[in-house]
Amino acid sequence: MSHLTHPEDKTALLSRIRRLKGQIEAIERAVEADRDCGGILHLVASVRGAVSGLTAELIESHLTHHIREVDDPEARKRGAEELSKALRIYLK
């Protein structure tokens, strides 16, 4: 179940994703233009930081909406299992 029910939360998340998409496109343009490796590595590092920030935001949101603020023990258990599975994949 999605917890992005607040329109402002969804809007902020989509804005962040669109900025990330723009950063990826900047890497593509840099490669196409044969820019120096250092500049491209700098762009890649920026994308890595943006993805890490997005991941942290989504984890925090999941913790809040599917574990911390849930009264039903079964729903809380499902939320924890979902997060655990996602973290295992992410940390590979």
mmCIF file of N, CA and C in Angstrom:
data_model
loop_
_atom_site.group_PDB
_atom_site.id
_atom_site.type_symbol
_atom_site.label_atom_id
_atom_site.label_comp_id
_atom_site.label_asym_id
_atom_site.label_seq_id
_atom_site.Cartn_x
_atom_site.Cartn_y
_atom_site.Cartn_z
ATOM 1 N N MET A 1 0.840 -1.174 0.000
ATOM 2 C CA MET A 1 0.000 0.000 0.000
ATOM 3 C C MET A 1 0.893 1.248 0.000
ATOM 4 N N SER A 2 0.590 2.151 -0.882
ATOM 5 C CA SER A 2 1.392 3.362 -0.979
ATOM 6 C C SER A 2 1.076 4.302 0.169
ATOM 7 N N HIS A 3 2.076 5.008 0.636
ATOM 8 C CA HIS A 3 1.878 5.983 1.697
ATOM 9 C C HIS A 3 2.040 7.395 1.161
ATOM 10 N N LEU A 4 2.070 7.532 -0.152
ATOM 11 C CA LEU A 4 2.212 8.852 -0.761
ATOM 12 C C LEU A 4 0.831 9.435 -1.026
ATOM 13 N N THR A 5 0.025 9.483 0.016
ATOM 14 C CA THR A 5 -1.350 9.944 -0.140
ATOM 15 C C THR A 5 -1.470 11.453 -0.108
ATOM 16 N N HIS A 6 -0.513 12.125 0.479
ATOM 17 C CA HIS A 6 -0.554 13.583 0.511
ATOM 18 C C HIS A 6 -0.020 14.116 -0.809
ATOM 19 N N PRO A 7 -0.806 14.914 -1.510
ATOM 20 C CA PRO A 7 -0.355 15.426 -2.809
ATOM 21 C C PRO A 7 0.977 16.168 -2.745
ATOM 22 N N GLU A 8 1.229 16.904 -1.645
ATOM 23 C CA GLU A 8 2.487 17.641 -1.560
ATOM 24 C C GLU A 8 3.675 16.688 -1.418
ATOM 25 N N ASP A 9 3.483 15.552 -0.740
ATOM 26 C CA ASP A 9 4.553 14.560 -0.622
ATOM 27 C C ASP A 9 4.878 13.959 -1.989
ATOM 28 N N LYS A 10 3.825 13.630 -2.721
ATOM 29 C CA LYS A 10 4.008 13.044 -4.045
ATOM 30 C C LYS A 10 4.656 14.056 -4.990
ATOM 31 N N THR A 11 4.222 15.293 -4.922
ATOM 32 C CA THR A 11 4.787 16.345 -5.778
ATOM 33 C C THR A 11 6.271 16.537 -5.494
ATOM 34 N N ALA A 12 6.636 16.576 -4.214
ATOM 35 C CA ALA A 12 8.045 16.750 -3.838
ATOM 36 C C ALA A 12 8.881 15.563 -4.312
ATOM 37 N N LEU A 13 8.348 14.362 -4.168
ATOM 38 C CA LEU A 13 9.067 13.172 -4.590
ATOM 39 C C LEU A 13 9.259 13.172 -6.104
ATOM 40 N N LEU A 14 8.209 13.514 -6.844
ATOM 41 C CA LEU A 14 8.324 13.560 -8.300
ATOM 42 C C LEU A 14 9.308 14.635 -8.755
ATOM 43 N N SER A 15 9.344 15.752 -8.066
ATOM 44 C CA SER A 15 10.314 16.803 -8.395
ATOM 45 C C SER A 15 11.740 16.293 -8.201
ATOM 46 N N ARG A 16 11.939 15.586 -7.129
ATOM 47 C CA ARG A 16 13.266 15.030 -6.847
ATOM 48 C C ARG A 16 13.675 14.022 -7.921
ATOM 49 N N ILE A 17 12.727 13.205 -8.341
ATOM 50 C CA ILE A 17 12.991 12.203 -9.380
ATOM 51 C C ILE A 17 13.279 12.879 -10.715
ATOM 52 N N ARG A 18 12.557 13.934 -11.023
ATOM 53 C CA ARG A 18 12.796 14.655 -12.280
ATOM 54 C C ARG A 18 14.175 15.320 -12.289
ATOM 55 N N ARG A 19 14.609 15.840 -11.143
ATOM 56 C CA ARG A 19 15.961 16.411 -11.058
ATOM 57 C C ARG A 19 17.003 15.320 -11.295
ATOM 58 N N LEU A 20 16.761 14.152 -10.730
ATOM 59 C CA LEU A 20 17.662 13.023 -10.915
ATOM 60 C C LEU A 20 17.707 12.628 -12.395
ATOM 61 N N LYS A 21 16.566 12.600 -13.025
ATOM 62 C CA LYS A 21 16.495 12.297 -14.455
ATOM 63 C C LYS A 21 17.322 13.318 -15.247
ATOM 64 N N GLY A 22 17.228 14.582 -14.887
ATOM 65 C CA GLY A 22 18.012 15.621 -15.541
ATOM 66 C C GLY A 22 19.504 15.414 -15.352
ATOM 67 N N GLN A 23 19.886 14.963 -14.171
ATOM 68 C CA GLN A 23 21.304 14.697 -13.909
ATOM 69 C C GLN A 23 21.806 13.533 -14.767
ATOM 70 N N ILE A 24 21.001 12.512 -14.924
ATOM 71 C CA ILE A 24 21.357 11.363 -15.767
ATOM 72 C C ILE A 24 21.511 11.823 -17.223
ATOM 73 N N GLU A 25 20.575 12.658 -17.663
ATOM 74 C CA GLU A 25 20.651 13.181 -19.030
ATOM 75 C C GLU A 25 21.899 14.037 -19.224
ATOM 76 N N ALA A 26 22.336 14.751 -18.189
ATOM 77 C CA ALA A 26 23.569 15.544 -18.267
ATOM 78 C C ALA A 26 24.777 14.628 -18.460
ATOM 79 N N ILE A 27 24.773 13.474 -17.816
ATOM 80 C CA ILE A 27 25.860 12.509 -18.014
ATOM 81 C C ILE A 27 25.861 12.025 -19.464
ATOM 82 N N GLU A 28 24.689 11.717 -19.961
ATOM 83 C CA GLU A 28 24.586 11.260 -21.347
ATOM 84 C C GLU A 28 25.127 12.321 -22.315
ATOM 85 N N ARG A 29 24.735 13.568 -22.108
ATOM 86 C CA ARG A 29 25.213 14.653 -22.982
ATOM 87 C C ARG A 29 26.728 14.816 -22.865
ATOM 88 N N ALA A 30 27.249 14.682 -21.661
ATOM 89 C CA ALA A 30 28.695 14.821 -21.452
ATOM 90 C C ALA A 30 29.466 13.731 -22.190
ATOM 91 N N VAL A 31 28.952 12.511 -22.139
ATOM 92 C CA VAL A 31 29.615 11.410 -22.845
ATOM 93 C C VAL A 31 29.538 11.637 -24.349
ATOM 94 N N GLU A 32 28.356 12.023 -24.823
ATOM 95 C CA GLU A 32 28.196 12.287 -26.254
ATOM 96 C C GLU A 32 29.130 13.394 -26.738
ATOM 97 N N ALA A 33 29.386 14.373 -25.878
ATOM 98 C CA ALA A 33 30.233 15.513 -26.240
ATOM 99 C C ALA A 33 31.716 15.247 -25.974
ATOM 100 N N ASP A 34 32.047 14.031 -25.578
ATOM 101 C CA ASP A 34 33.444 13.671 -25.284
ATOM 102 C C ASP A 34 34.084 14.580 -24.240
ATOM 103 N N ARG A 35 33.324 14.931 -23.202
ATOM 104 C CA ARG A 35 33.890 15.735 -22.117
ATOM 105 C C ARG A 35 34.931 14.919 -21.367
ATOM 106 N N ASP A 36 35.755 15.625 -20.618
ATOM 107 C CA ASP A 36 36.820 14.933 -19.892
ATOM 108 C C ASP A 36 36.242 14.004 -18.814
ATOM 109 N N CYS A 37 37.005 12.965 -18.525
ATOM 110 C CA CYS A 37 36.563 11.951 -17.550
ATOM 111 C C CYS A 37 36.278 12.546 -16.176
ATOM 112 N N GLY A 38 37.096 13.504 -15.765
ATOM 113 C CA GLY A 38 36.904 14.110 -14.444
ATOM 114 C C GLY A 38 35.545 14.769 -14.322
ATOM 115 N N GLY A 39 35.140 15.487 -15.358
ATOM 116 C CA GLY A 39 33.827 16.131 -15.341
ATOM 117 C C GLY A 39 32.693 15.122 -15.299
ATOM 118 N N ILE A 40 32.846 14.052 -16.058
ATOM 119 C CA ILE A 40 31.814 13.010 -16.079
ATOM 120 C C ILE A 40 31.744 12.307 -14.726
ATOM 121 N N LEU A 41 32.903 12.033 -14.141
ATOM 122 C CA LEU A 41 32.916 11.411 -12.811
ATOM 123 C C LEU A 41 32.250 12.305 -11.774
ATOM 124 N N HIS A 42 32.442 13.593 -11.900
ATOM 125 C CA HIS A 42 31.784 14.541 -10.994
ATOM 126 C C HIS A 42 30.262 14.457 -11.142
ATOM 127 N N LEU A 43 29.788 14.375 -12.386
ATOM 128 C CA LEU A 43 28.345 14.240 -12.624
ATOM 129 C C LEU A 43 27.807 12.930 -12.046
ATOM 130 N N VAL A 44 28.563 11.858 -12.238
ATOM 131 C CA VAL A 44 28.152 10.548 -11.715
ATOM 132 C C VAL A 44 28.091 10.583 -10.184
ATOM 133 N N ALA A 45 29.060 11.236 -9.564
ATOM 134 C CA ALA A 45 29.057 11.354 -8.102
ATOM 135 C C ALA A 45 27.830 12.121 -7.626
ATOM 136 N N SER A 46 27.433 13.129 -8.381
ATOM 137 C CA SER A 46 26.230 13.893 -8.029
ATOM 138 C C SER A 46 24.987 13.019 -8.099
ATOM 139 N N VAL A 47 24.923 12.183 -9.129
ATOM 140 C CA VAL A 47 23.777 11.273 -9.268
ATOM 141 C C VAL A 47 23.747 10.279 -8.115
ATOM 142 N N ARG A 48 24.917 9.764 -7.776
ATOM 143 C CA ARG A 48 24.990 8.812 -6.663
ATOM 144 C C ARG A 48 24.466 9.456 -5.375
ATOM 145 N N GLY A 49 24.870 10.691 -5.122
ATOM 146 C CA GLY A 49 24.387 11.398 -3.941
ATOM 147 C C GLY A 49 22.886 11.630 -3.988
ATOM 148 N N ALA A 50 22.379 11.963 -5.163
ATOM 149 C CA ALA A 50 20.938 12.190 -5.311
ATOM 150 C C ALA A 50 20.145 10.909 -5.089
ATOM 151 N N VAL A 51 20.642 9.804 -5.613
ATOM 152 C CA VAL A 51 19.968 8.515 -5.415
ATOM 153 C C VAL A 51 20.001 8.128 -3.938
ATOM 154 N N SER A 52 21.124 8.355 -3.282
ATOM 155 C CA SER A 52 21.222 8.051 -1.852
ATOM 156 C C SER A 52 20.234 8.890 -1.045
ATOM 157 N N GLY A 53 20.120 10.160 -1.394
ATOM 158 C CA GLY A 53 19.164 11.023 -0.705
ATOM 159 C C GLY A 53 17.731 10.584 -0.932
ATOM 160 N N LEU A 54 17.409 10.214 -2.156
ATOM 161 C CA LEU A 54 16.063 9.719 -2.473
ATOM 162 C C LEU A 54 15.779 8.438 -1.703
ATOM 163 N N THR A 55 16.756 7.551 -1.672
ATOM 164 C CA THR A 55 16.593 6.289 -0.944
ATOM 165 C C THR A 55 16.352 6.548 0.538
ATOM 166 N N ALA A 56 17.127 7.426 1.126
ATOM 167 C CA ALA A 56 16.965 7.745 2.545
ATOM 168 C C ALA A 56 15.573 8.329 2.814
ATOM 169 N N GLU A 57 15.120 9.194 1.931
ATOM 170 C CA GLU A 57 13.788 9.785 2.094
ATOM 171 C C GLU A 57 12.698 8.728 2.026
ATOM 172 N N LEU A 58 12.816 7.806 1.080
ATOM 173 C CA LEU A 58 11.812 6.747 0.943
ATOM 174 C C LEU A 58 11.847 5.782 2.129
ATOM 175 N N ILE A 59 13.040 5.467 2.621
ATOM 176 C CA ILE A 59 13.143 4.587 3.793
ATOM 177 C C ILE A 59 12.492 5.253 5.001
ATOM 178 N N GLU A 60 12.797 6.523 5.226
ATOM 179 C CA GLU A 60 12.207 7.254 6.356
ATOM 180 C C GLU A 60 10.692 7.293 6.248
ATOM 181 N N SER A 61 10.191 7.542 5.058
ATOM 182 C CA SER A 61 8.751 7.590 4.849
ATOM 183 C C SER A 61 8.122 6.225 5.111
ATOM 184 N N HIS A 62 8.776 5.170 4.624
ATOM 185 C CA HIS A 62 8.256 3.817 4.852
ATOM 186 C C HIS A 62 8.242 3.497 6.346
ATOM 187 N N LEU A 63 9.329 3.820 7.039
ATOM 188 C CA LEU A 63 9.385 3.585 8.484
ATOM 189 C C LEU A 63 8.237 4.294 9.210
ATOM 190 N N THR A 64 8.015 5.527 8.823
ATOM 191 C CA THR A 64 6.966 6.311 9.476
ATOM 192 C C THR A 64 5.582 5.745 9.208
ATOM 193 N N HIS A 65 5.286 5.504 7.937
ATOM 194 C CA HIS A 65 3.913 5.158 7.560
ATOM 195 C C HIS A 65 3.583 3.672 7.646
ATOM 196 N N HIS A 66 4.584 2.804 7.669
ATOM 197 C CA HIS A 66 4.297 1.363 7.669
ATOM 198 C C HIS A 66 4.836 0.631 8.887
ATOM 199 N N ILE A 67 5.537 1.345 9.776
ATOM 200 C CA ILE A 67 6.048 0.682 10.974
ATOM 201 C C ILE A 67 5.734 1.513 12.217
ATOM 202 N N ARG A 68 6.269 2.730 12.309
ATOM 203 C CA ARG A 68 6.096 3.556 13.515
ATOM 204 C C ARG A 68 4.650 3.910 13.817
ATOM 205 N N GLU A 69 3.911 4.360 12.807
ATOM 206 C CA GLU A 69 2.560 4.872 13.046
ATOM 207 C C GLU A 69 1.462 3.828 12.856
ATOM 208 N N VAL A 70 1.836 2.560 12.813
ATOM 209 C CA VAL A 70 0.872 1.481 12.576
ATOM 210 C C VAL A 70 0.538 0.795 13.897
ATOM 211 N N ASP A 71 -0.753 0.683 14.168
ATOM 212 C CA ASP A 71 -1.190 0.021 15.395
ATOM 213 C C ASP A 71 -1.350 -1.487 15.232
ATOM 214 N N ASP A 72 -1.700 -1.921 14.028
ATOM 215 C CA ASP A 72 -1.921 -3.343 13.760
ATOM 216 C C ASP A 72 -0.589 -4.089 13.698
ATOM 217 N N PRO A 73 -0.378 -5.051 14.600
ATOM 218 C CA PRO A 73 0.903 -5.777 14.629
ATOM 219 C C PRO A 73 1.213 -6.506 13.320
ATOM 220 N N GLU A 74 0.207 -7.048 12.673
ATOM 221 C CA GLU A 74 0.446 -7.756 11.402
ATOM 222 C C GLU A 74 0.874 -6.782 10.307
ATOM 223 N N ALA A 75 0.231 -5.631 10.251
ATOM 224 C CA ALA A 75 0.601 -4.615 9.260
ATOM 225 C C ALA A 75 2.013 -4.101 9.538
ATOM 226 N N ARG A 76 2.343 -3.921 10.812
ATOM 227 C CA ARG A 76 3.689 -3.476 11.184
ATOM 228 C C ARG A 76 4.721 -4.523 10.767
ATOM 229 N N LYS A 77 4.405 -5.796 10.986
ATOM 230 C CA LYS A 77 5.304 -6.883 10.603
ATOM 231 C C LYS A 77 5.514 -6.889 9.087
ATOM 232 N N ARG A 78 4.436 -6.720 8.310
ATOM 233 C CA ARG A 78 4.548 -6.649 6.856
ATOM 234 C C ARG A 78 5.431 -5.479 6.427
ATOM 235 N N GLY A 79 5.231 -4.337 7.065
ATOM 236 C CA GLY A 79 6.040 -3.159 6.760
ATOM 237 C C GLY A 79 7.514 -3.398 7.023
ATOM 238 N N ALA A 80 7.808 -4.046 8.141
ATOM 239 C CA ALA A 80 9.204 -4.346 8.480
ATOM 240 C C ALA A 80 9.803 -5.347 7.494
ATOM 241 N N GLU A 81 9.023 -6.349 7.116
ATOM 242 C CA GLU A 81 9.506 -7.339 6.154
ATOM 243 C C GLU A 81 9.768 -6.706 4.788
ATOM 244 N N GLU A 82 8.875 -5.811 4.356
ATOM 245 C CA GLU A 82 9.070 -5.119 3.082
ATOM 246 C C GLU A 82 10.356 -4.294 3.104
ATOM 247 N N LEU A 83 10.572 -3.582 4.197
ATOM 248 C CA LEU A 83 11.775 -2.764 4.323
ATOM 249 C C LEU A 83 13.021 -3.641 4.357
ATOM 250 N N SER A 84 12.974 -4.733 5.089
ATOM 251 C CA SER A 84 14.105 -5.646 5.173
ATOM 252 C C SER A 84 14.464 -6.207 3.804
ATOM 253 N N LYS A 85 13.460 -6.610 3.049
ATOM 254 C CA LYS A 85 13.684 -7.155 1.701
ATOM 255 C C LYS A 85 14.304 -6.081 0.790
ATOM 256 N N ALA A 86 13.785 -4.868 0.843
ATOM 257 C CA ALA A 86 14.304 -3.776 0.014
ATOM 258 C C ALA A 86 15.751 -3.459 0.388
ATOM 259 N N LEU A 87 16.060 -3.443 1.673
ATOM 260 C CA LEU A 87 17.424 -3.154 2.117
ATOM 261 C C LEU A 87 18.404 -4.240 1.675
ATOM 262 N N ARG A 88 17.970 -5.487 1.733
ATOM 263 C CA ARG A 88 18.837 -6.575 1.279
ATOM 264 C C ARG A 88 19.208 -6.387 -0.186
ATOM 265 N N ILE A 89 18.219 -6.032 -1.006
ATOM 266 C CA ILE A 89 18.462 -5.812 -2.438
ATOM 267 C C ILE A 89 19.347 -4.595 -2.630
ATOM 268 N N TYR A 90 19.057 -3.514 -1.919
ATOM 269 C CA TYR A 90 19.800 -2.268 -2.058
ATOM 270 C C TYR A 90 21.257 -2.413 -1.666
ATOM 271 N N LEU A 91 21.516 -3.200 -0.632
ATOM 272 C CA LEU A 91 22.870 -3.334 -0.108
ATOM 273 C C LEU A 91 23.723 -4.379 -0.817
ATOM 274 N N LYS A 92 23.178 -5.048 -1.795
ATOM 275 C CA LYS A 92 23.957 -6.040 -2.551
ATOM 276 C C LYS A 92 25.059 -5.381 -3.318
#
